[in-house]
Short mmCIF file of C-alpha atoms in Angstrom, two decimals:
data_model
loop_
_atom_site.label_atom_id
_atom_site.label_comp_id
_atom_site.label_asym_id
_atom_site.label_seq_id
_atom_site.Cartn_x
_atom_site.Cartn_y
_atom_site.Cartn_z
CA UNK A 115 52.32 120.51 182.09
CA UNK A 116 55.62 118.66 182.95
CA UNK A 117 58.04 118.80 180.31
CA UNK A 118 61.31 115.63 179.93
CA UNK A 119 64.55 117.34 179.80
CA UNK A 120 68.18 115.93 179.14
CA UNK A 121 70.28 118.28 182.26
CA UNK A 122 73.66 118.65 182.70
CA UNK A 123 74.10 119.22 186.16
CA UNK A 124 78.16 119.02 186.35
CA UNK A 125 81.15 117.33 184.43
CA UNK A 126 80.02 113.89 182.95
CA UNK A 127 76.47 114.29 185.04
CA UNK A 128 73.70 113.77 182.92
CA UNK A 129 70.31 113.33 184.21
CA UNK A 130 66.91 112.77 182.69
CA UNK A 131 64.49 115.89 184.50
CA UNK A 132 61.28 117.45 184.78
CA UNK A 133 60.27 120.99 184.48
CA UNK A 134 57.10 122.96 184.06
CA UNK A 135 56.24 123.99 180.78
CA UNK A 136 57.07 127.82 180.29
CA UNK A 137 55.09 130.37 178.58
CA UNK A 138 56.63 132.89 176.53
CA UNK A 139 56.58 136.79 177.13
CA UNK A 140 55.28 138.73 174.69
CA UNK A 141 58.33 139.21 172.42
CA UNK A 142 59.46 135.17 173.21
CA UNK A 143 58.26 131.93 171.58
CA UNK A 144 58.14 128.39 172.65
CA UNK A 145 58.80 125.53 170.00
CA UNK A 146 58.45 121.75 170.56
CA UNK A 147 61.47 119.92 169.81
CA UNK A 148 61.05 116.68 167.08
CA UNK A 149 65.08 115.82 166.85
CA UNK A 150 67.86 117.73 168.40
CA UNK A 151 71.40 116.41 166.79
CA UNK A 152 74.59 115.99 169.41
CA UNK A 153 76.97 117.86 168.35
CA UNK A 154 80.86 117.76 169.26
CA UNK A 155 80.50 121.42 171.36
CA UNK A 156 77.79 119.80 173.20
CA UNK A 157 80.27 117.02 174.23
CA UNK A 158 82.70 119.49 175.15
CA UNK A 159 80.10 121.29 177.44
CA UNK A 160 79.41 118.09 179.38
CA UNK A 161 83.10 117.04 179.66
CA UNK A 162 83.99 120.71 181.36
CA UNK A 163 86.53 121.51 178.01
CA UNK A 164 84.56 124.46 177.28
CA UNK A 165 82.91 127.22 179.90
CA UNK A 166 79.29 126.34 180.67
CA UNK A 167 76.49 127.16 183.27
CA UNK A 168 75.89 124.46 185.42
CA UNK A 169 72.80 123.29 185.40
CA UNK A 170 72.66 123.31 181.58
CA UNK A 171 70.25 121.38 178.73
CA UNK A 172 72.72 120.89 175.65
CA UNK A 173 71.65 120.97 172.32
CA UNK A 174 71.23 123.68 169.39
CA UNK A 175 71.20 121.47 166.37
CA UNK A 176 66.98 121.29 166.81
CA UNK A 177 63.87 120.40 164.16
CA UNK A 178 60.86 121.98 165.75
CA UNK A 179 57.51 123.20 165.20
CA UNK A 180 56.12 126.43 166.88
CA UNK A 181 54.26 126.01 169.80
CA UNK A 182 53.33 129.24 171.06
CA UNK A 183 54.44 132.88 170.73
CA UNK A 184 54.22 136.26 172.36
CA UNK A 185 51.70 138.30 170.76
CA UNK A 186 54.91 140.45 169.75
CA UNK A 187 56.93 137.66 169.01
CA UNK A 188 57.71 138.17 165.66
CA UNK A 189 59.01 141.67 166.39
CA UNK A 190 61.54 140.78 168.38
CA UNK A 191 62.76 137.46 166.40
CA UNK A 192 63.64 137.18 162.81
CA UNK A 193 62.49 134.68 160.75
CA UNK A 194 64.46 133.43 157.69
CA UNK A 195 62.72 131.85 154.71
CA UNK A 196 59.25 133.30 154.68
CA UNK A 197 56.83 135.51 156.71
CA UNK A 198 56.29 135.86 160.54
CA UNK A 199 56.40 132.53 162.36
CA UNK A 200 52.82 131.39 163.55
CA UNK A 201 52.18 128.39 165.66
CA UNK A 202 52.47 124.97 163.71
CA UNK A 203 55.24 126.30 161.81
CA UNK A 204 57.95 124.05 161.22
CA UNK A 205 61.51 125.69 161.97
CA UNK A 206 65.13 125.35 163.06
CA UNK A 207 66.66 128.28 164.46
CA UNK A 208 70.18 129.85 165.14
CA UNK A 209 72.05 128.57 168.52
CA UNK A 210 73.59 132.31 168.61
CA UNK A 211 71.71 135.77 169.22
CA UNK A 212 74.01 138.35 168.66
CA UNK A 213 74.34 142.39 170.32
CA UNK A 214 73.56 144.09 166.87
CA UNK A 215 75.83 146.74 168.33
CA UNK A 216 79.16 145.40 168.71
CA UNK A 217 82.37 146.69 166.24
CA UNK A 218 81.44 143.48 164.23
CA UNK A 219 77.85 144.00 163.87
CA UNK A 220 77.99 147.52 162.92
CA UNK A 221 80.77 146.63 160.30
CA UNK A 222 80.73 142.93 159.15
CA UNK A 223 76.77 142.69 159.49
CA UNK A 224 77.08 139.50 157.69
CA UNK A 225 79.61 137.59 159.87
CA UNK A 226 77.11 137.29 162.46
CA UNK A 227 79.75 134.38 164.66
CA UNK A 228 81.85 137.85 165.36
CA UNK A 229 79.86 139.16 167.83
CA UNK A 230 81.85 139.95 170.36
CA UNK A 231 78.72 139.67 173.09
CA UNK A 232 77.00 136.56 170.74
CA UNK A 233 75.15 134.19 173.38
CA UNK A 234 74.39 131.00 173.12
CA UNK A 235 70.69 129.47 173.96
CA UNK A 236 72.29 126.53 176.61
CA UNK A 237 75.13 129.22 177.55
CA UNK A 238 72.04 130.25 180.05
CA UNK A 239 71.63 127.33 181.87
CA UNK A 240 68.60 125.46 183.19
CA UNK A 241 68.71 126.73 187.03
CA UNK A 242 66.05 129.46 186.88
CA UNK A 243 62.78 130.30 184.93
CA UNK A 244 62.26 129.70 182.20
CA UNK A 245 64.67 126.40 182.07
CA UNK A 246 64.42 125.58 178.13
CA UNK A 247 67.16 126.95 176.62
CA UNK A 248 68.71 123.62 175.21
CA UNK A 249 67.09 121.32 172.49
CA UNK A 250 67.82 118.26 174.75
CA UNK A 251 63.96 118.75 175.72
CA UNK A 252 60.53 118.15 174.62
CA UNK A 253 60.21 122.23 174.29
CA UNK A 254 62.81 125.05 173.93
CA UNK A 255 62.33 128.50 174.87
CA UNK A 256 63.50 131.25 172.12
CA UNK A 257 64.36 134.26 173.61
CA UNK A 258 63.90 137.57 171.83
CA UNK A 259 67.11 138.60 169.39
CA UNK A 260 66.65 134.78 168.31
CA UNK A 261 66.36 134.38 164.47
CA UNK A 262 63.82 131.50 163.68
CA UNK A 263 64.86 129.50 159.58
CA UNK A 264 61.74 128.01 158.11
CA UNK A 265 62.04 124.68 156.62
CA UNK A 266 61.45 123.84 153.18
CA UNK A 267 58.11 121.71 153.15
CA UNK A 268 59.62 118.78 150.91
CA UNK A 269 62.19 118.17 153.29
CA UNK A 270 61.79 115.59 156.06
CA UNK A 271 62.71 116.24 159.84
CA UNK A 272 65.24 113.59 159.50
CA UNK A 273 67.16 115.49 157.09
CA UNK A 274 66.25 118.24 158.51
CA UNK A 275 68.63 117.32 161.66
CA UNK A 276 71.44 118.09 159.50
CA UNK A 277 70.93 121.20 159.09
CA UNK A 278 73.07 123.00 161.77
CA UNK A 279 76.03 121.25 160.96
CA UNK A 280 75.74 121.09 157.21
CA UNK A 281 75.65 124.98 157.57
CA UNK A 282 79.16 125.04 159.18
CA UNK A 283 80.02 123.45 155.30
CA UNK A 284 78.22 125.55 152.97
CA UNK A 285 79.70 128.40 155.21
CA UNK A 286 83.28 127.60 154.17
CA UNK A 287 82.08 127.04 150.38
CA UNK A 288 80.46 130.41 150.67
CA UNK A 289 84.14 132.21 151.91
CA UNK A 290 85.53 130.11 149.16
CA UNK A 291 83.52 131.95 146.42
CA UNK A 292 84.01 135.09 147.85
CA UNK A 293 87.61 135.05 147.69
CA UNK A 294 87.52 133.42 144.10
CA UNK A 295 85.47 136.55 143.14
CA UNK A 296 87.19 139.50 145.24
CA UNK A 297 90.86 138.80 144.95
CA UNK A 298 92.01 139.56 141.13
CA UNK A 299 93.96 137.16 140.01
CA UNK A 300 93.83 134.23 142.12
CA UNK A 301 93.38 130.78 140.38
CA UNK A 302 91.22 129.36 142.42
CA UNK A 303 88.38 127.68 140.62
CA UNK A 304 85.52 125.40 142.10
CA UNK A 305 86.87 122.55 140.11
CA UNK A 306 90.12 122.17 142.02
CA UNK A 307 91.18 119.50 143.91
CA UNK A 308 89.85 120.01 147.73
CA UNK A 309 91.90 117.75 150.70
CA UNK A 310 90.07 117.06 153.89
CA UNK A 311 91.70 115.78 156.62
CA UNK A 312 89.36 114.19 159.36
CA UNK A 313 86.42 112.17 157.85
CA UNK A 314 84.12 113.20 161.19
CA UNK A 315 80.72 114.64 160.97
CA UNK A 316 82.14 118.48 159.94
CA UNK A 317 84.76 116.37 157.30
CA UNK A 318 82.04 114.52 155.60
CA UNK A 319 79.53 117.48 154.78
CA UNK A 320 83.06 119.29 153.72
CA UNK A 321 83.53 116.51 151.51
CA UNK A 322 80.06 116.70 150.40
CA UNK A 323 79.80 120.31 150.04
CA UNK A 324 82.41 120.84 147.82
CA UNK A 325 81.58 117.48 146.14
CA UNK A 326 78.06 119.11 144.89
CA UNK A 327 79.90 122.32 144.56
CA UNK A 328 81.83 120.80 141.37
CA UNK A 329 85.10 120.01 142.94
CA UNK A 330 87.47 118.09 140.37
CA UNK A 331 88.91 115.82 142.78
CA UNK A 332 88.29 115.10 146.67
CA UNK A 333 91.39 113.50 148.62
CA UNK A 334 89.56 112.13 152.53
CA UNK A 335 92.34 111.34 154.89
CA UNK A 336 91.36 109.44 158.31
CA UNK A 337 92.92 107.11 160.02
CA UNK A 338 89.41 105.53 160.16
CA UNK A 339 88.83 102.80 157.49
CA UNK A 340 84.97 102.86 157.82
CA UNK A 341 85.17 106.47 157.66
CA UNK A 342 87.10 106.41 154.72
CA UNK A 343 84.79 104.08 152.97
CA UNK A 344 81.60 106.11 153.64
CA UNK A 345 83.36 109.08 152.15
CA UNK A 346 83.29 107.46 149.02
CA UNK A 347 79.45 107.75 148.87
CA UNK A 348 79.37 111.45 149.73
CA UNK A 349 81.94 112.88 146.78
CA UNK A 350 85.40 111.69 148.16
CA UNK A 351 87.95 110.57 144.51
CA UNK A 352 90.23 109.91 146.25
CA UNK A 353 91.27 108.19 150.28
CA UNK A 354 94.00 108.10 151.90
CA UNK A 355 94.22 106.25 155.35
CA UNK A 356 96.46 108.17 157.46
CA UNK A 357 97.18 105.10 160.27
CA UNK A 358 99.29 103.34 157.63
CA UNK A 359 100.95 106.01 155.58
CA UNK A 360 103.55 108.72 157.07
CA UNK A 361 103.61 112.63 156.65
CA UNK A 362 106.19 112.14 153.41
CA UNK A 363 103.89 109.35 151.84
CA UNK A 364 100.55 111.25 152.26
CA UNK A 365 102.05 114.65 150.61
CA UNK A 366 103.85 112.23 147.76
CA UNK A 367 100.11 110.87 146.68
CA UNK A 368 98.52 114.46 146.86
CA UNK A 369 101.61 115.50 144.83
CA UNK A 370 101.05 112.27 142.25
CA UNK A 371 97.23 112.91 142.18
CA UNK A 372 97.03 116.55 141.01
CA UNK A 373 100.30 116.38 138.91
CA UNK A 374 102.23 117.26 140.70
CA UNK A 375 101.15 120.85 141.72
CA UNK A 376 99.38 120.03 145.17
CA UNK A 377 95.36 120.96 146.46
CA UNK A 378 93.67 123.96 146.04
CA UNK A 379 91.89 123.65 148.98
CA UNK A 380 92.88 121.97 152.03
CA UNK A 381 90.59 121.37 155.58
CA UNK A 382 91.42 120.62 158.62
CA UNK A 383 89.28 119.14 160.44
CA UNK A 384 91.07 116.60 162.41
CA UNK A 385 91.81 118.49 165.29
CA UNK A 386 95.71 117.75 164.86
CA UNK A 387 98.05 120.38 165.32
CA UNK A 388 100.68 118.61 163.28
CA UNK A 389 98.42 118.73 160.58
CA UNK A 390 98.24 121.84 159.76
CA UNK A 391 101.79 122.24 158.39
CA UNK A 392 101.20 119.22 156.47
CA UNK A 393 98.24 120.46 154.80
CA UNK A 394 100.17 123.77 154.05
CA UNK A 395 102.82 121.56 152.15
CA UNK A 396 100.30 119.88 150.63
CA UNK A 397 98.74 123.23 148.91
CA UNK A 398 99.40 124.49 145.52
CA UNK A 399 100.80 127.87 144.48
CA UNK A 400 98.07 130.25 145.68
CA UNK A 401 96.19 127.56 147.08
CA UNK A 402 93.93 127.79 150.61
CA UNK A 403 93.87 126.03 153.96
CA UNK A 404 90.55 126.24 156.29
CA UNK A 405 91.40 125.65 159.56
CA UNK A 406 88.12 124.11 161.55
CA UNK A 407 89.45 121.69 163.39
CA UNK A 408 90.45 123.52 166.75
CA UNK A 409 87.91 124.65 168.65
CA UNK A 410 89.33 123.28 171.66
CA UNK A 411 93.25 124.27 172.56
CA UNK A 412 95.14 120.89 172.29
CA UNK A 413 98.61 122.12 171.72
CA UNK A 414 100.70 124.63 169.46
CA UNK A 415 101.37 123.98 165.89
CA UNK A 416 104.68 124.39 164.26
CA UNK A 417 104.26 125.60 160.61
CA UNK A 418 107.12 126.96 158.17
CA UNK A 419 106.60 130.77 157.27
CA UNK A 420 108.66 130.26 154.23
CA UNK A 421 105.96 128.19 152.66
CA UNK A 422 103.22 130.28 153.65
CA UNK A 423 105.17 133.24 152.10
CA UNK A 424 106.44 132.01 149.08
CA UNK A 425 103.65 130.14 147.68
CA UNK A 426 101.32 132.75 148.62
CA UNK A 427 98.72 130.54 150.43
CA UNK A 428 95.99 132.00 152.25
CA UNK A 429 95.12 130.07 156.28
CA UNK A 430 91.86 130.97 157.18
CA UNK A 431 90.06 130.06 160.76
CA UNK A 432 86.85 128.95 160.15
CA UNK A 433 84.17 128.49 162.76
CA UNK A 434 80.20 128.00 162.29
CA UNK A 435 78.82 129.62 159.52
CA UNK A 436 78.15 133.65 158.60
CA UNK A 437 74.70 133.98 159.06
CA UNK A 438 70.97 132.36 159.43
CA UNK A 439 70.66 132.83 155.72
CA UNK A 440 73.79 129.86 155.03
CA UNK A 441 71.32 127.50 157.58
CA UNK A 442 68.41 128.30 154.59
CA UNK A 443 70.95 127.71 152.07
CA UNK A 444 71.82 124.34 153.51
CA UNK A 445 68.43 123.55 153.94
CA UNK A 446 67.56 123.75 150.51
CA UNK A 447 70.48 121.87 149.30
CA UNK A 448 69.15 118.95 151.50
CA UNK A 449 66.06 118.72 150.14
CA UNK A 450 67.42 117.99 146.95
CA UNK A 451 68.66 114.43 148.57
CA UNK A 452 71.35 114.16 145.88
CA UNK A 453 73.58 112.03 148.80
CA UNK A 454 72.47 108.98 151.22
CA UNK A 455 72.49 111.19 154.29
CA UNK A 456 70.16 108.87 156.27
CA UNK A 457 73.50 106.65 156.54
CA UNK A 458 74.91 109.23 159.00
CA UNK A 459 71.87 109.46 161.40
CA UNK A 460 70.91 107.79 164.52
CA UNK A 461 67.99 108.29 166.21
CA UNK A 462 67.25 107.67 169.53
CA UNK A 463 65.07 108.21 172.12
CA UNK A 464 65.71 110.98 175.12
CA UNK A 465 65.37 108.76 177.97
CA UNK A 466 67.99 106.02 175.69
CA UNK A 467 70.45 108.25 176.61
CA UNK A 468 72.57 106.01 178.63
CA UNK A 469 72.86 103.70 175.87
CA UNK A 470 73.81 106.46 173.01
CA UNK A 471 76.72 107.84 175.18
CA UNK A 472 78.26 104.09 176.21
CA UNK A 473 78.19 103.75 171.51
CA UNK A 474 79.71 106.98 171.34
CA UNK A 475 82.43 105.99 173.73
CA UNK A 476 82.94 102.80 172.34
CA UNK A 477 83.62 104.85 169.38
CA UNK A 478 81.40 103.06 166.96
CA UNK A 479 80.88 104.33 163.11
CA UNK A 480 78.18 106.89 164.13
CA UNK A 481 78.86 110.55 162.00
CA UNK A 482 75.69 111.85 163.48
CA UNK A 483 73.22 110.56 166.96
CA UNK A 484 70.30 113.12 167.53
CA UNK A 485 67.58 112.50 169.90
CA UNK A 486 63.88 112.21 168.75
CA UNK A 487 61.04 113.50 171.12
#
């Protein structure tokens, strides 16, 4: 059986390809592939920013049901959210595998994006058998070490595409909580005001997470008016478009809208290195900036030490999410459909491709394009 696959085969050079259908060893599994989001790292992949395999099939943010497994499968990959995986199952699963012997996994167990020997499924290419490793395809190949999430059965596959990044959301939220109840004597409280900066597919479910969370009062900055606007419907009080206002005028209104004390939670997620000073200003006393904007190294950022010092703030890096068990977590909270998330998809078909990159370059209003198989 011949089996449609999205290949990168070098910078920018994306190609619609065949490959036979692999069968999985006895601790492997294959799953067929209903949506698989595009994600920003994917981008970066196929644009040469990050290191990649050439050939490579991008894609990790996958809805799936299980095709077939090895009869010891389910030894050798972890399910999440029920019993052993069977065929017909319907699953996501985690883009990393990590050593389980590293420093970090024999200490911090739980912060599973530490790994320092974590691999990625499209991190091994497409040039030898067994191809699949990307969710740009009709079928993926899970390789043992994998960690299979069960969806929730009252939750469709089109929400179900948000799971991935959603996670990266609830992941922050969850750090959040765990510093409100380790540190004694920290203010921080749900109900304070939360600052995003960068209204992009990672900014909106922040806004959204902390919106369902209980935050008091949400503050979206973007330079994007539509962006801005959609915020609205997903928990955002408060916007403030960055393309007309200065550094001095944006820090006044965060000062004038939480009288006069500043956020409790800032996040970047713009990408801008200037930002991240700004945000620090913008912080109460005690207050907490998530930096998850910079995955990519676009320049230094100058930030006063003073500030940081004085005011006690806390600057956390934040990238992905802990552990499988968030991707449940966000699963369930999707399910709920509290929020009109079928205004941020696109669908579109695999061999459409063409058509979905020349909209994303155009740059119009689309938070988040997946394929459909």
């Amino acid at each position: 059986m011949k089996v449609k696959a999205l290949q990168c085969s070098g910078i920018n050079n994306l190609e619609l390809v065949e490959f036979d259908k692999p069968e999985p060893q006895e601790n492997a599994s294959v799953l067929k592939i209903k949506t698989c989001g595009i994600c920003g790292t994917d981008l970066h992949g196929i644009e040469g920013k990050r290191p990649v395999k050439f050939p490579f099939i991008p894609g990790h943010e996958i809805v799936a049901t299980v095709d077939s497994a090895g009869k010891d499968a389910n030894k050798f990959i972890r399910t999440i959210g029920g019993n052993d995986f069977k065929p017909g199952d319907r699953v996501t699963i985690n883009p990393r595998i990590v050593c389980g012997k590293c420093y970090y996994c024999t200490n911090f167990p739980e912060y599973q994006e530490m790994c320092i020997n974590a691999i990625t499924a499209t991190s091994q290419g497409s040039g030898k058998y067994p191809f699949l490793f990307g969710g740009w395809a009709q079928y993926l190949y899970v390789l043992p070490g994998s960690e299979i999430i069960r969806l929730p059965e009252t939750l469709s596959d089109e929400l179900a595409a948000l799971i991935e990044p959603f996670a990266v959301a609830v992941g922050c939220i969850d750090r959040f909580r765990k510093i409100q109840d380790r540190v004694s004597g920290d203010a921080f409280e749900i109900r304070d005001t939360v600052v995003v900066y960068g209204i992009g597919a990672i900014g909106l479910f922040m806004v959204a997470g902390f919106f369902l969370a209980g935050a008091k009062k949400i503050i979206a900055i973007d330079t994007r008016k539509e962006k801005l606007e959609l915020s609205k419907e997903f928990g955002a009080t408060e916007i403030i478009d960055a393309s007309s206002t200065c550094q001095e005028e944006r820090l006044k209104i965060i000062k004038e809208l939480t009288e006069n004390t500043g956020a409790g939670v800032v996040i970047e997620s713009c990408g801008v290195p200037d930002v991240i000073n700004e945000g620090l200003i913008a912080l109460r006393r005690g207050g907490i900036l998530f930096e998850i904007g910079h995955l990519l190294n676009v320049g230094k950022a100058g930030i006063d030490p003073m500030i940081l010092c004085r005011n006690e703030l806390k600057l956390l890096g934040h990238y992905a999410y802990p552990s499988s068990q968030i991707m449940l977590y966000a699963a369930c909270i999707l399910k709920r459909h509290q929020l009109p998330y079928e205004k941020l998809l696109r669908f579109i078909k695999l061999e459409d491709y063409s058509k979905l990159f020349r909209n994303l370059s155009e740059n119009l209003n689309v938070i988040k394009p997946a394929f459909v198989m």
